[in-house]
mmCIF file with all atom_site columns, C-alpha atoms in Angstrom:
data_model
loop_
_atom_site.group_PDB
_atom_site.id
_atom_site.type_symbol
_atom_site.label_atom_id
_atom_site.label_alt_id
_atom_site.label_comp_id
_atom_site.label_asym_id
_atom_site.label_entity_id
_atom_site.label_seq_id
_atom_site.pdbx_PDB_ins_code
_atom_site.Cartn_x
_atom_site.Cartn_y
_atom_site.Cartn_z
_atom_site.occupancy
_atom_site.B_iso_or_equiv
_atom_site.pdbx_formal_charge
_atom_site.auth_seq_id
_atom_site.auth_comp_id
_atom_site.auth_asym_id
_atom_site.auth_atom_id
_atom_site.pdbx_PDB_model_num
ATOM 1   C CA . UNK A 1 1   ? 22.105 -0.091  4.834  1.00 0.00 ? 1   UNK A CA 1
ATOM 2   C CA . UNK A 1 2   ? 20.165 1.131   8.049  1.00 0.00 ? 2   UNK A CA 1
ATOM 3   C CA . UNK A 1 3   ? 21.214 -0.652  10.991 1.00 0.00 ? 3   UNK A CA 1
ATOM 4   C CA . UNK A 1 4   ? 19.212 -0.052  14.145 1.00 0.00 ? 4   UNK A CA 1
ATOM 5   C CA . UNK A 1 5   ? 21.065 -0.426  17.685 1.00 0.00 ? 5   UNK A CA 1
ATOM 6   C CA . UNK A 1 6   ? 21.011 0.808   21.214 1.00 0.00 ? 6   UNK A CA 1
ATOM 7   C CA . UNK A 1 7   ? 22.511 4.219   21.689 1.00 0.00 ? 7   UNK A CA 1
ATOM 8   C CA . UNK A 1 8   ? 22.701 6.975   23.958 1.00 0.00 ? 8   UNK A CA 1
ATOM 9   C CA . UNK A 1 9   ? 20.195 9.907   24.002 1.00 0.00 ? 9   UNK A CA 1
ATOM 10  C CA . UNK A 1 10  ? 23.329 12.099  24.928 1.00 0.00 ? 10  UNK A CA 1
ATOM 11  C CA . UNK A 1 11  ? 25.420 11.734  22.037 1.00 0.00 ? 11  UNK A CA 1
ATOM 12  C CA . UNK A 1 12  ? 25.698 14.942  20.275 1.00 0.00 ? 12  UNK A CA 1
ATOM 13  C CA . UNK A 1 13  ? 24.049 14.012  16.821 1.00 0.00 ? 13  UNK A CA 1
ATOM 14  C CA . UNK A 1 14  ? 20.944 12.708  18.920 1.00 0.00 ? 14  UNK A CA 1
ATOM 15  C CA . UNK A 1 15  ? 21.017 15.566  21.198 1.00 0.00 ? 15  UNK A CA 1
ATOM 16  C CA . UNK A 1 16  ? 20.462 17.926  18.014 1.00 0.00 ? 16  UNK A CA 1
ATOM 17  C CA . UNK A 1 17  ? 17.666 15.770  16.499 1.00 0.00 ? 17  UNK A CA 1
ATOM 18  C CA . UNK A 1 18  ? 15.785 15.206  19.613 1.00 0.00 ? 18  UNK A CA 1
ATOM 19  C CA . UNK A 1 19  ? 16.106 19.593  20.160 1.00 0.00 ? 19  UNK A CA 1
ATOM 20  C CA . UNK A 1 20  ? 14.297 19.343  16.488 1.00 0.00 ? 20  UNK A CA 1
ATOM 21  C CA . UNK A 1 21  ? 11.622 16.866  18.100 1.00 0.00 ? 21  UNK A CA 1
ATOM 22  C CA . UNK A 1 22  ? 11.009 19.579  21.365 1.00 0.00 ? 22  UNK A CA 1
ATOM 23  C CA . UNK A 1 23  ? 10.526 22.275  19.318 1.00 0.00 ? 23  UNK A CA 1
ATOM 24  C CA . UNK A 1 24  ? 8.243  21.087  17.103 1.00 0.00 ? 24  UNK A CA 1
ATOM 25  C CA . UNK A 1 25  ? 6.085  19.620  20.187 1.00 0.00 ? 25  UNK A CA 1
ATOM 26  C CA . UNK A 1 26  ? 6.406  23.004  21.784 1.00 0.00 ? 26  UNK A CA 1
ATOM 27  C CA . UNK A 1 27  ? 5.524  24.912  18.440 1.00 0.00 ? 27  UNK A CA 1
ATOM 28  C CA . UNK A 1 28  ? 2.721  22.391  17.485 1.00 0.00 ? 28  UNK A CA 1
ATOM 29  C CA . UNK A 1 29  ? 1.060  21.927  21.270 1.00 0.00 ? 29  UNK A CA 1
ATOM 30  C CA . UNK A 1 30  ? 0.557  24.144  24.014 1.00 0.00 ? 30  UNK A CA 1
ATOM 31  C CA . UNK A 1 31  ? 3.298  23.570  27.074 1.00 0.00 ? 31  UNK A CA 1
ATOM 32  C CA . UNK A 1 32  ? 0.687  21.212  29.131 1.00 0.00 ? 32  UNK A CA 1
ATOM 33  C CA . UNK A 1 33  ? 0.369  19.079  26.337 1.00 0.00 ? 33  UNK A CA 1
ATOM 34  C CA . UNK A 1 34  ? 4.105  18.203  25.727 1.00 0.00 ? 34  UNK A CA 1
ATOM 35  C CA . UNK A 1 35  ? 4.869  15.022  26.958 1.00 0.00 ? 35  UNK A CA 1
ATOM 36  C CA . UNK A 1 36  ? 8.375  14.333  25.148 1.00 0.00 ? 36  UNK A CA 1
ATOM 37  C CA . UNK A 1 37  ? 11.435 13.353  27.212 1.00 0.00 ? 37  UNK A CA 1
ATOM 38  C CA . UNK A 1 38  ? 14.716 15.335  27.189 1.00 0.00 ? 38  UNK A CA 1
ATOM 39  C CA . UNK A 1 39  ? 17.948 13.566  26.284 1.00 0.00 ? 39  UNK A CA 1
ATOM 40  C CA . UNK A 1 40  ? 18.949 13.598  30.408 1.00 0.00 ? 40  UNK A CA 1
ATOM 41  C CA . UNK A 1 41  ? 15.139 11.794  30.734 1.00 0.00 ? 41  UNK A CA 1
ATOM 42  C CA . UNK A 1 42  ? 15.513 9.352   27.946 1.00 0.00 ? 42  UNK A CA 1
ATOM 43  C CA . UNK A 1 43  ? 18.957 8.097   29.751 1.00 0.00 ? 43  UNK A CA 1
ATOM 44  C CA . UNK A 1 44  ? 16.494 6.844   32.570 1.00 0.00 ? 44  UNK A CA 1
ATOM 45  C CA . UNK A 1 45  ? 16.885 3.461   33.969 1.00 0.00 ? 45  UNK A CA 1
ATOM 46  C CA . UNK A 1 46  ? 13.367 2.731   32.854 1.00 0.00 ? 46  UNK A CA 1
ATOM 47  C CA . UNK A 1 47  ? 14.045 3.733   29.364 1.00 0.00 ? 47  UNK A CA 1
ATOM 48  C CA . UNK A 1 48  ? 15.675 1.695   26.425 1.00 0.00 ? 48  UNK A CA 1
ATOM 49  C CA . UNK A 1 49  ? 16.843 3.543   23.473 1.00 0.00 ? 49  UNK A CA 1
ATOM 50  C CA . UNK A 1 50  ? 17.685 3.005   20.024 1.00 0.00 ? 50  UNK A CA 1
ATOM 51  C CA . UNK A 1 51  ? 19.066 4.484   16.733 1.00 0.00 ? 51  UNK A CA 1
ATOM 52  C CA . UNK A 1 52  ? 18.804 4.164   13.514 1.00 0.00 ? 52  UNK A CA 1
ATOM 53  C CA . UNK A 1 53  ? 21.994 4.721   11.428 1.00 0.00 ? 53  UNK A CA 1
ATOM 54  C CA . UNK A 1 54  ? 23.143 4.460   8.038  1.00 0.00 ? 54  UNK A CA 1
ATOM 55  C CA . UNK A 1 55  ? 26.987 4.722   7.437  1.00 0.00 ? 55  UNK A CA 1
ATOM 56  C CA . UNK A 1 56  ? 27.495 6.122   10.944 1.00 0.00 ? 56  UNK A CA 1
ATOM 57  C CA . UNK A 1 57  ? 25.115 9.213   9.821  1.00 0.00 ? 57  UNK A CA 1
ATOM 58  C CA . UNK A 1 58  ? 21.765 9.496   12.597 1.00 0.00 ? 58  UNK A CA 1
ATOM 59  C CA . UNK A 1 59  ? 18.725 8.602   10.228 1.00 0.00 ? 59  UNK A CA 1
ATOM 60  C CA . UNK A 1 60  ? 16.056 8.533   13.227 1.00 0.00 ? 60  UNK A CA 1
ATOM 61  C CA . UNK A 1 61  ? 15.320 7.484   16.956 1.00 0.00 ? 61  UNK A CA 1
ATOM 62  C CA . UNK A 1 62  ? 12.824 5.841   19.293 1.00 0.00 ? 62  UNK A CA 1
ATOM 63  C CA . UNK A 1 63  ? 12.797 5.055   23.207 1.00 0.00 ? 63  UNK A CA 1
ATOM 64  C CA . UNK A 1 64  ? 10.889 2.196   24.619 1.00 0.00 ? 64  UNK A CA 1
ATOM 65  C CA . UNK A 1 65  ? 9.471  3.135   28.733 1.00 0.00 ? 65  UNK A CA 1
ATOM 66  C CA . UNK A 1 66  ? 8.432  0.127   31.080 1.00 0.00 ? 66  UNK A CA 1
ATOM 67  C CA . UNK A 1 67  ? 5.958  1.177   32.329 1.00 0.00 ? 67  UNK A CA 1
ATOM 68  C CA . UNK A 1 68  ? 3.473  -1.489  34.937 1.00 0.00 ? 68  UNK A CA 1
ATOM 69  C CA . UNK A 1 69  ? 4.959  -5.229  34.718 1.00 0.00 ? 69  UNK A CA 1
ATOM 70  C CA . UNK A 1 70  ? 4.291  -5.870  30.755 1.00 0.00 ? 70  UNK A CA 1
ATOM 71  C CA . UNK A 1 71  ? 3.188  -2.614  29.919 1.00 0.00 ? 71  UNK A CA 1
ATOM 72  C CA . UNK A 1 72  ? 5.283  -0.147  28.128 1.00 0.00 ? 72  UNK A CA 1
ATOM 73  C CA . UNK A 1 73  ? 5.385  3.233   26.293 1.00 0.00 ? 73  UNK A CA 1
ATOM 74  C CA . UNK A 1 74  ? 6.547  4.098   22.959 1.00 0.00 ? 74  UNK A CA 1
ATOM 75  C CA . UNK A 1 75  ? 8.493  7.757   23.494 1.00 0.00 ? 75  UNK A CA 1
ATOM 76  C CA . UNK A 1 76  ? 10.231 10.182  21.494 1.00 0.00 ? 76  UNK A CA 1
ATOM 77  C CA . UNK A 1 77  ? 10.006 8.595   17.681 1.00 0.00 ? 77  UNK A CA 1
ATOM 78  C CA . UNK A 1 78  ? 11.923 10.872  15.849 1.00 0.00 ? 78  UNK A CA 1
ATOM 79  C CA . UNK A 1 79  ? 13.403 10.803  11.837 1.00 0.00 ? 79  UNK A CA 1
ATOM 80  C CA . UNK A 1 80  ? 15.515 13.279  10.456 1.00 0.00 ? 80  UNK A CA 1
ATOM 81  C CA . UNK A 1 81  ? 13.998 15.609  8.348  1.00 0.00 ? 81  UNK A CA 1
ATOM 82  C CA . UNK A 1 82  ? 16.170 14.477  5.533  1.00 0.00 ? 82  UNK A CA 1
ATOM 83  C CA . UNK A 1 83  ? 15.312 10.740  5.799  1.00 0.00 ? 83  UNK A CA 1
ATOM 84  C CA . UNK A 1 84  ? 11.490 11.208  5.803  1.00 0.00 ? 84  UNK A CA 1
ATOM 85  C CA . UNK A 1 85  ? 9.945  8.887   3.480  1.00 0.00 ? 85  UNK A CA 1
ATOM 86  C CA . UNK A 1 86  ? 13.087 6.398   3.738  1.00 0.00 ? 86  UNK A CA 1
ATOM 87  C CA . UNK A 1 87  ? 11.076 3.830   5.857  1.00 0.00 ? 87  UNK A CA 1
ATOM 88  C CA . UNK A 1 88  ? 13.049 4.784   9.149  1.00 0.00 ? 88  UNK A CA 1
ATOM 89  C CA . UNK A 1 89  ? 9.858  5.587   11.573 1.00 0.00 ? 89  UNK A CA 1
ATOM 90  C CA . UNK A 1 90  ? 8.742  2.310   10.168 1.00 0.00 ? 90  UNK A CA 1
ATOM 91  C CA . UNK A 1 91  ? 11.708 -0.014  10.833 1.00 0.00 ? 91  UNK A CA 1
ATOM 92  C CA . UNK A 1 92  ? 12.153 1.326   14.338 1.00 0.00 ? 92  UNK A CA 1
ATOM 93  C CA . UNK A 1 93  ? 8.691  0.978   15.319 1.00 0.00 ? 93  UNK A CA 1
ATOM 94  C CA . UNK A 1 94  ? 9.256  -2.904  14.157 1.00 0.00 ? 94  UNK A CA 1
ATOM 95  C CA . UNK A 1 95  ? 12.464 -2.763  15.752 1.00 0.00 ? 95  UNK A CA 1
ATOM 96  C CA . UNK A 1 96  ? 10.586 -1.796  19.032 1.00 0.00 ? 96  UNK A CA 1
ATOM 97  C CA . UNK A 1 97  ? 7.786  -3.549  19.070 1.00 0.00 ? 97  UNK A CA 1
ATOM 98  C CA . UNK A 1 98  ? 9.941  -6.616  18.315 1.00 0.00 ? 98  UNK A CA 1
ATOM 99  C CA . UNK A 1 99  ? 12.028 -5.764  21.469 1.00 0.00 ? 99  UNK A CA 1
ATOM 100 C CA . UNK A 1 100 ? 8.726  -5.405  23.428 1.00 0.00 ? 100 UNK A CA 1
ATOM 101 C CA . UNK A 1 101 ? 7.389  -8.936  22.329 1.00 0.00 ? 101 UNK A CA 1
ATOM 102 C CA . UNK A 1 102 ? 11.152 -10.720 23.264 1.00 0.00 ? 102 UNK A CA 1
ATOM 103 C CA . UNK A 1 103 ? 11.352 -8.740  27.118 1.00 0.00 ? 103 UNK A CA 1
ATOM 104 C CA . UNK A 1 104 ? 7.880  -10.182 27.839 1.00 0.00 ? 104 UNK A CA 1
ATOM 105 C CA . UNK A 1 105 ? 5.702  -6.896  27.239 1.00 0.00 ? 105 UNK A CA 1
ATOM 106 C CA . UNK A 1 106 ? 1.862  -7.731  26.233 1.00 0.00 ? 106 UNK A CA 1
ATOM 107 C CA . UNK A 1 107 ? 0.957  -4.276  25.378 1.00 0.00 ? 107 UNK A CA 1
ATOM 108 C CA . UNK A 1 108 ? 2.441  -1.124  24.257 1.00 0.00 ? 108 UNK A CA 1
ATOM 109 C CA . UNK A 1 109 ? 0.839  2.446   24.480 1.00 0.00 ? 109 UNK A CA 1
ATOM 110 C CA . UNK A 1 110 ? 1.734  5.740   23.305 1.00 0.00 ? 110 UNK A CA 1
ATOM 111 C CA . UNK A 1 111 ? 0.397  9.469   22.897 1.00 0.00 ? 111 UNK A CA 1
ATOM 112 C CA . UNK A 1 112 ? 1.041  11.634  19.947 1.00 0.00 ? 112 UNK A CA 1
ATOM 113 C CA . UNK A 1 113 ? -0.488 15.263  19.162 1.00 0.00 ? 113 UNK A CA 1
ATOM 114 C CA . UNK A 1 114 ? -4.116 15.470  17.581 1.00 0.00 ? 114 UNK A CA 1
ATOM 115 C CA . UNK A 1 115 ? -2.937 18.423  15.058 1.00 0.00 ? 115 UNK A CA 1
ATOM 116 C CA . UNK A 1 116 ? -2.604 17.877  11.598 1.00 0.00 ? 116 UNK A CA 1
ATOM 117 C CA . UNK A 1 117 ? 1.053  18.119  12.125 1.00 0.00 ? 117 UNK A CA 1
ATOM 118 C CA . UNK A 1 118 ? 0.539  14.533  13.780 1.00 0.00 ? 118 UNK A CA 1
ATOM 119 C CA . UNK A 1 119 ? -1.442 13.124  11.111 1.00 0.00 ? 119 UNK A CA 1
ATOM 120 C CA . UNK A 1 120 ? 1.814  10.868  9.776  1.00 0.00 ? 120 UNK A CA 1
ATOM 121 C CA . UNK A 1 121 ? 2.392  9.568   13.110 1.00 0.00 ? 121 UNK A CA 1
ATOM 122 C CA . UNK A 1 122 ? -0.943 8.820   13.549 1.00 0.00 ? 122 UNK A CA 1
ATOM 123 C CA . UNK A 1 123 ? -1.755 7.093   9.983  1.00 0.00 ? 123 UNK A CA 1
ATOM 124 C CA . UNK A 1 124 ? 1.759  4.965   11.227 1.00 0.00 ? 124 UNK A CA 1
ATOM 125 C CA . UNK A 1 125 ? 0.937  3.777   14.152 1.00 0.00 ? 125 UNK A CA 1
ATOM 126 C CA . UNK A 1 126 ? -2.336 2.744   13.058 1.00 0.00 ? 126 UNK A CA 1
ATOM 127 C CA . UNK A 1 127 ? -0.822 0.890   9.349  1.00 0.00 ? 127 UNK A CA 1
ATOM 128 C CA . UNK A 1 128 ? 1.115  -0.871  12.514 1.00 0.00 ? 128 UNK A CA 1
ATOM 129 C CA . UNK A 1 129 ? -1.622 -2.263  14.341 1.00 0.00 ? 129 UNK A CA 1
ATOM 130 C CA . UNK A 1 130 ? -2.197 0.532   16.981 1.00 0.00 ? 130 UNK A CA 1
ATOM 131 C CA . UNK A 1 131 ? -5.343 1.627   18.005 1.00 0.00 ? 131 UNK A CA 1
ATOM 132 C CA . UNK A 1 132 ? -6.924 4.676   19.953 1.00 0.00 ? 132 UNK A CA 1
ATOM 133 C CA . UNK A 1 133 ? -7.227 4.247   23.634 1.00 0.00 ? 133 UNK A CA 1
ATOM 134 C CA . UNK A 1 134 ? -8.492 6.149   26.708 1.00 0.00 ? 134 UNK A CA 1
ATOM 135 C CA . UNK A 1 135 ? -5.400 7.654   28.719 1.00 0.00 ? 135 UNK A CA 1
ATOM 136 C CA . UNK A 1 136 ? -2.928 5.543   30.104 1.00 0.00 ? 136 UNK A CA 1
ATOM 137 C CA . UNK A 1 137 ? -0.424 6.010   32.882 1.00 0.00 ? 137 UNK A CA 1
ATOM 138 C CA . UNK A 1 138 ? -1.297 8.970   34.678 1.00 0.00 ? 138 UNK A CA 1
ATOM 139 C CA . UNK A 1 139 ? -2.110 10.615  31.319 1.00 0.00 ? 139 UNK A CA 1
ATOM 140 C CA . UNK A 1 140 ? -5.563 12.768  31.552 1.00 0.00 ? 140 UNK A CA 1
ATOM 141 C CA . UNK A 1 141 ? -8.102 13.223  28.551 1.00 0.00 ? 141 UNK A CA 1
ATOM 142 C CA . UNK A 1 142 ? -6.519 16.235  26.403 1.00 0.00 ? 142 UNK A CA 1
ATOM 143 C CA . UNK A 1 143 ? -7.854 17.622  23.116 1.00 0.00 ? 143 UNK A CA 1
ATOM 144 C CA . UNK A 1 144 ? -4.616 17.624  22.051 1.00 0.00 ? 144 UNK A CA 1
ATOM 145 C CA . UNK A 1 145 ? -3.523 14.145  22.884 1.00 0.00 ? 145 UNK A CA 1
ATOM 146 C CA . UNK A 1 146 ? -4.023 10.846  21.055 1.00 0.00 ? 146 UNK A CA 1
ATOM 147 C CA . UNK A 1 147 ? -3.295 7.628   23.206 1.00 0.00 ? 147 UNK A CA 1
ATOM 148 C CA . UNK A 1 148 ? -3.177 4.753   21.096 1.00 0.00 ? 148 UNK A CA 1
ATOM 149 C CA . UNK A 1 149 ? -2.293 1.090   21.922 1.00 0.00 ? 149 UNK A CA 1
ATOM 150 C CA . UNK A 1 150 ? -0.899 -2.211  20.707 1.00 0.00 ? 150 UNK A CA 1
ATOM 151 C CA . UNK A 1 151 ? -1.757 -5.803  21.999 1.00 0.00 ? 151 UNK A CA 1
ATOM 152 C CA . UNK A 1 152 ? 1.102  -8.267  21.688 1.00 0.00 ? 152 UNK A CA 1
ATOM 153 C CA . UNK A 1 153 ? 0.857  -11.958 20.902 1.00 0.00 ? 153 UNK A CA 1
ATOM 154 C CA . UNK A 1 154 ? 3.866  -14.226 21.190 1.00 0.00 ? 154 UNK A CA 1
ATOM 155 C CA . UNK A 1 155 ? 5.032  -14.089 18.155 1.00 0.00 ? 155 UNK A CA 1
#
C-alpha cells in the first residue's frame, strides 16, 4: 500500500533519488535551462514536501512552492526508476493538487523540459488537467521549457 506523507528532502533515500532527478535534468537540458531544486533548496520555508512510500521503501517525490498569495509551483516530481508505471507520479500529483485546493491556492504552475525525455511528464500533467502557459514567476520564454498550469475550483 503507497502511503503519501510529508518528509524531508534530506533524508538519505530522497537525497539519492532527487541526485537521479539532477542528473537527468543536467544530461537532458543545457545548465540555463535546469530549474530543479537541490535537497538544501527543497527544505525552504516556502516549500512543502512529500513522499510516497510503500513498506518504508521511497517509491517517488514531489514539492509544492508558494509562490504570490494563491499561486504555487509544482517542483521536483520524481518516481523511482523501479516504480515507473505503478501510478506513483499520478497519486502525488493528486496528493498535491489536493493540498493546494485545502491551503487556499487557486492556481498551480509548473515547467518541465520540451525533449522527448519529458514527453511522460508532459502527457501527465495534461491527463491531469494542466495546460500550457506563457512563463510564470520570473521564468523567461526557453525552447527548452514547458510552463503549464492548473486552475483550481473549490472542490
Amino acid at each position: 500500500m503507497m502511503l503519501i506523507d510529508r518528509d524531508s528532502p534530506e533524508r538519505a533515500d530522497v537525497q539519492e533519488l532527487l541526485a537521479g532527478h539532477l542528473a537527468d535534468m543536467y544530461a537532458t537540458s543545457p545548465p540555463e535551462s535546469v530549474h530543479a531544486l537541490d535537497p538544501a533548496a527543497l527544505a525552504g520555508p516556502e516549500i512543502s514536501f512529500w513522499t510516497a512510500r510503500a513498506d518504508s521503501r521511497l517509491l517517488g517525490c514531489a514539492a509544492l512552492k508558494r509562490l504570490a498569495p494563491g499561486d504555487g509551483e509544482i517542483k521536483s516530481m520524481r518516481t523511482a526508476e523501479w516504480a515507473r508505471g505503478w501510478g506513483v507520479a499520478s497519486a502525488l500529483l493528486r496528493h498535491l493538487v489536493a493540498e493546494a485546493r485545502a491551503g487556499g491556492y487557486r492556481r498551480l504552475y509548473l515547467e518541465t523540459g520540451s525533449q522527448e525525455f519529458f514527453a511522460p511528464a508532459r502527457r501527465l500533467y495534461e491527463r491531469h488537467g494542466f495546460a500550457a502557459c506563457p512563463p510564470f514567476a520570473g521564468y523567461v520564454p526557453d525552447p527548452n521549457s514547458v510552463f503549464m498550469t492548473l486552475g483550481l475550483d473549490a472542490g
